[in-house]
Coordinates of N, CA and C in Angstrom, one line a residue:
X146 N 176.9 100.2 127.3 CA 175.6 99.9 126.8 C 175.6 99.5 125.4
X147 N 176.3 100.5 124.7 CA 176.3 100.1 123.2 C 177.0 98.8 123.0
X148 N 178.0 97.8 123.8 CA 178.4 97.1 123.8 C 177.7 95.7 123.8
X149 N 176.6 96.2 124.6 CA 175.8 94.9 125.0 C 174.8 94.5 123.4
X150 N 174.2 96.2 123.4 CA 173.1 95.8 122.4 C 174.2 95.3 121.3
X151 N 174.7 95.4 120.9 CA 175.8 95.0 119.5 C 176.0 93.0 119.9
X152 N 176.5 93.2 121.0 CA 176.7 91.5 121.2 C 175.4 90.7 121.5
X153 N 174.0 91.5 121.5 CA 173.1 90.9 122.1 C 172.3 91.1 120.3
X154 N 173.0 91.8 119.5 CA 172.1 91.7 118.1 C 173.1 90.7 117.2
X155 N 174.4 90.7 117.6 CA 175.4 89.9 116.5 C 175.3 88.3 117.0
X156 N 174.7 88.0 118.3 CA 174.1 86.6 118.6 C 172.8 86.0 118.4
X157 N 171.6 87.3 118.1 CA 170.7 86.9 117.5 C 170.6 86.9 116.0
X158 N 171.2 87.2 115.5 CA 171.1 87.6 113.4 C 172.4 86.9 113.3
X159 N 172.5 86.0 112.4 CA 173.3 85.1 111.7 C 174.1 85.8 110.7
X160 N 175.7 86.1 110.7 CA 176.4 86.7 109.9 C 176.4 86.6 108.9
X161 N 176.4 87.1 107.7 CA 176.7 86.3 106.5 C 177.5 87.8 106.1
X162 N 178.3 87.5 105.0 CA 179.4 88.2 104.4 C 178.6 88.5 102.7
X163 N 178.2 90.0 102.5 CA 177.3 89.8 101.2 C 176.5 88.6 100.9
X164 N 175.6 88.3 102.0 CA 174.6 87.5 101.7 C 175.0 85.9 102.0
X165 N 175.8 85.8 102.1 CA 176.5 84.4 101.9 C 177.0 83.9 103.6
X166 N 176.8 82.6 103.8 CA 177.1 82.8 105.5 C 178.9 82.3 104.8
X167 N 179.8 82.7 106.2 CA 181.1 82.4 105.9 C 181.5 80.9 105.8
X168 N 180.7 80.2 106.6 CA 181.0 79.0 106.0 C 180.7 78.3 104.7
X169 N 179.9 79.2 104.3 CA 180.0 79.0 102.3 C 181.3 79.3 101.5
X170 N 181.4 80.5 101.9 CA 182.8 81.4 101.7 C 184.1 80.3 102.1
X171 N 184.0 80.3 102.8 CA 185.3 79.1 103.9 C 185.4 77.9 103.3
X172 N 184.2 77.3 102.3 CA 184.8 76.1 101.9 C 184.8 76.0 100.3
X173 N 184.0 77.5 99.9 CA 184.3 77.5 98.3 C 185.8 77.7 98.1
X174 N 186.7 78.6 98.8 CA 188.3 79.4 98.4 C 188.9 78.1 98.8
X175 N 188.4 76.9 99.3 CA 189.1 76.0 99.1 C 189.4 75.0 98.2
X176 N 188.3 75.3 97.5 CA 188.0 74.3 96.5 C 189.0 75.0 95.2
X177 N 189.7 74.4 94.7 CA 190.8 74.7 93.3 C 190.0 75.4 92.2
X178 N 188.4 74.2 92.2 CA 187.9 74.3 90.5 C 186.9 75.6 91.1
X179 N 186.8 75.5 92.3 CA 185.9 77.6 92.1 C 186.8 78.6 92.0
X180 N 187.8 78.5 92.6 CA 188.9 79.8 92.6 C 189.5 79.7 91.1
X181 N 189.8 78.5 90.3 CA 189.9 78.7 88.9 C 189.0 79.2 88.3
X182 N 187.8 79.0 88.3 CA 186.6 79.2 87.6 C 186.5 81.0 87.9
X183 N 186.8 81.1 89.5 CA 186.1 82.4 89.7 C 187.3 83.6 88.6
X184 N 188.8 82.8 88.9 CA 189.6 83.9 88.5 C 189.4 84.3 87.1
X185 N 189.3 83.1 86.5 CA 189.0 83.3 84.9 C 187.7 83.9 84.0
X186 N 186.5 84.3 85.3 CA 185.8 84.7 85.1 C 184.5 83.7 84.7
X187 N 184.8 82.7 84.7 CA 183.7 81.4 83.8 C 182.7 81.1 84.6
X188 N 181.7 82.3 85.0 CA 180.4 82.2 85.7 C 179.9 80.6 85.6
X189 N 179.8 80.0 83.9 CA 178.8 78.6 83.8 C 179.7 77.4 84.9
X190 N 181.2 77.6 84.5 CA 182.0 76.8 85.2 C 181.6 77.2 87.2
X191 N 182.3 78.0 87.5 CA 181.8 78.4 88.6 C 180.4 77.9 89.5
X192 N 179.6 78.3 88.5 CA 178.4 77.9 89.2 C 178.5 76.5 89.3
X193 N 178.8 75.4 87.9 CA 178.5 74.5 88.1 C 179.6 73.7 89.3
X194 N 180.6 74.0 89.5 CA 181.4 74.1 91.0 C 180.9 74.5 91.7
X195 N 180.2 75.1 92.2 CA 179.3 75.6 93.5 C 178.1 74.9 93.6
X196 N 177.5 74.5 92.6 CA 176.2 73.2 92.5 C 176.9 71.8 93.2
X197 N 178.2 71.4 92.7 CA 178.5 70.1 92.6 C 179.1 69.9 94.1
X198 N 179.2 71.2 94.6 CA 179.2 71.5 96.6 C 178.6 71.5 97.2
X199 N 177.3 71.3 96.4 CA 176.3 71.8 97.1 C 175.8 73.1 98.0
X200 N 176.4 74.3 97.2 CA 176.0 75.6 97.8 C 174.8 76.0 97.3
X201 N 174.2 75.4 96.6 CA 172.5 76.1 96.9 C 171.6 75.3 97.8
X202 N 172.0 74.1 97.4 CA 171.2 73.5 99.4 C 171.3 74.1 100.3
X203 N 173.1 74.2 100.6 CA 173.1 75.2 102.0 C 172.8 76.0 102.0
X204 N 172.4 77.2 101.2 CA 172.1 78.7 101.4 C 170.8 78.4 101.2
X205 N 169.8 77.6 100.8 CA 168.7 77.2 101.1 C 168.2 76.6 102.9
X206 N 169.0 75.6 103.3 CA 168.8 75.4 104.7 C 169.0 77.0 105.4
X207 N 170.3 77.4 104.8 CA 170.7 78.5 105.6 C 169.2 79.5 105.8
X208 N 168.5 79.9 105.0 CA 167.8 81.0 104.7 C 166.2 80.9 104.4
X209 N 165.7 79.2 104.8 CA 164.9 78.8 105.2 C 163.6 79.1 106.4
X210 N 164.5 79.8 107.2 CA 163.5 80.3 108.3 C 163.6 81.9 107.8
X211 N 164.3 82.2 107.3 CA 164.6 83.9 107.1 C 163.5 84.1 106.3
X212 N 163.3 83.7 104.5 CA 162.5 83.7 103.7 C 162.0 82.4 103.3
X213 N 160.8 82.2 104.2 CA 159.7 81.2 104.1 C 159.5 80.7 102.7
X214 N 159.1 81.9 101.5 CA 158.4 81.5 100.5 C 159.5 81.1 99.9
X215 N 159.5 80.1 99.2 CA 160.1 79.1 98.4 C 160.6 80.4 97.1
X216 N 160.0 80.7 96.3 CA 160.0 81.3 94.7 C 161.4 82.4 95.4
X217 N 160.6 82.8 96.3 CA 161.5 84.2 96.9 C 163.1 84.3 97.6
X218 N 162.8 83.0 98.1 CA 163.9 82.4 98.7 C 165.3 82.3 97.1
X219 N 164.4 81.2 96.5 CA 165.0 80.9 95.1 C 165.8 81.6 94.4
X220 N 164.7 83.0 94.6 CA 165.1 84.2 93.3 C 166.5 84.9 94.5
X221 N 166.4 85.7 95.7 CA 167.4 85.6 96.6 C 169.0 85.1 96.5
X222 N 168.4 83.5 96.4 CA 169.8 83.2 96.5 C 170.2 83.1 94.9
X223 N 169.9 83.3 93.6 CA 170.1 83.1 92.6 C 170.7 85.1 91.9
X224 N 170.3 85.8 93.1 CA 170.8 87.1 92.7 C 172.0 87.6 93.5
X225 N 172.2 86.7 94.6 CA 173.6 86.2 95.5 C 175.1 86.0 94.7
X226 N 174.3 84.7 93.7 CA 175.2 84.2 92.5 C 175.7 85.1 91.5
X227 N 174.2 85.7 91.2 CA 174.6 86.9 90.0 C 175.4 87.8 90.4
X228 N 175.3 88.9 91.5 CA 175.8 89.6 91.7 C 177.3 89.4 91.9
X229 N 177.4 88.2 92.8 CA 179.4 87.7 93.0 C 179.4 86.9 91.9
X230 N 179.3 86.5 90.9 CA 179.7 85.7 89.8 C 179.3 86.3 88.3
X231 N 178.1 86.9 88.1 CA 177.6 87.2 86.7 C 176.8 86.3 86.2
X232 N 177.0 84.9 86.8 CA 175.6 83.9 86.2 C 174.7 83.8 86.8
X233 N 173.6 83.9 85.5 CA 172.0 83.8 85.7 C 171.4 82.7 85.2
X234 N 170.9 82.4 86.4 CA 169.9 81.1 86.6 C 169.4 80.4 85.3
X235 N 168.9 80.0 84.6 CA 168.4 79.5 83.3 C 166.7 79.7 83.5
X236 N 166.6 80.1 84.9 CA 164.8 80.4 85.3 C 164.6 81.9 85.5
X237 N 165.6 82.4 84.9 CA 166.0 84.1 85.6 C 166.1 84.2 84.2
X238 N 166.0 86.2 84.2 CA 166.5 87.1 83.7 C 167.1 88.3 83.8
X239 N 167.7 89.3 83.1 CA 168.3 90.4 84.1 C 167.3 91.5 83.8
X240 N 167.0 92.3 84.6 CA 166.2 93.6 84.6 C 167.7 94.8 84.1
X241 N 167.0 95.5 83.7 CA 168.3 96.7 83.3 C 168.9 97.6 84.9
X242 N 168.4 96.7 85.9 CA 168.6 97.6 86.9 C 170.0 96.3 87.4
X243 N 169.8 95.2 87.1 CA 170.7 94.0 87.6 C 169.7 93.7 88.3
X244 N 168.4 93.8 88.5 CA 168.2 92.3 89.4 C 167.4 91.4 88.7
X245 N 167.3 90.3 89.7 CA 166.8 88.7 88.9 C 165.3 88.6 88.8
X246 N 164.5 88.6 88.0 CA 163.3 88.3 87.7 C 163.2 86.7 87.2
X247 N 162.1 86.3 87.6 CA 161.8 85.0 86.6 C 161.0 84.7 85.5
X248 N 161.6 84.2 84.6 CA 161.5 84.3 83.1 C 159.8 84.1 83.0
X249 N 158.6 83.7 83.7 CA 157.5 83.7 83.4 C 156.6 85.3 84.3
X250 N 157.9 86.0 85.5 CA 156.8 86.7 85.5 C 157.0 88.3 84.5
X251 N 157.5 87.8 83.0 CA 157.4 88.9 81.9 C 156.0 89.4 81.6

């Protein structure tokens, strides 16, 4: 029984690995200039390798039906980034707790 509900909830909910679906994962460790960027720590470089992949569109399509509202969606996948990278959005700020607020709702 417990077998079923497990295969009957891991075919309805979409995997993702810390927030991220693995096919995000699967094609950034391929890329040379993220795994440079990631090793050396260069969150600006990194990110802008992950922009030039276009991983915030896909984690946008990705997460689209999940989180409807746009802002929320936004802030979501931009504390995705923070959390595995350390860079924050230029529309973000950090709270002393680590999470992403946006710089107008101070």
């Amino acid at each position: 029984m417990a077998g079923i509900l497990l295969t009957s909830y891991l075919s309805s909910t979409p995997l993702t690995i810390a927030g991220i679906p693995p096919s995000i994962i699967f094609s950034a460790v391929q890329d040379k200039g993220v795994i440079s960027a990631f090793v050396t720590g260069d969150s600006g470089a990194l990110h802008d390798e992950l922009k030039q992949m276009g991983v915030e569109e896909k984690m946008n399509d990705f997460y689209r039906n999940k989180i409807p509202d746009q802002q929320e969606r936004d802030r979501y996948i931009h504390q995705r980034f923070y959390d595995h990278s350390g860079y924050v959005g230029t529309n973000y700020k950090t709270t002393p707790s680590g999470n992403l607020r946006r710089k107008e709702e101070s």
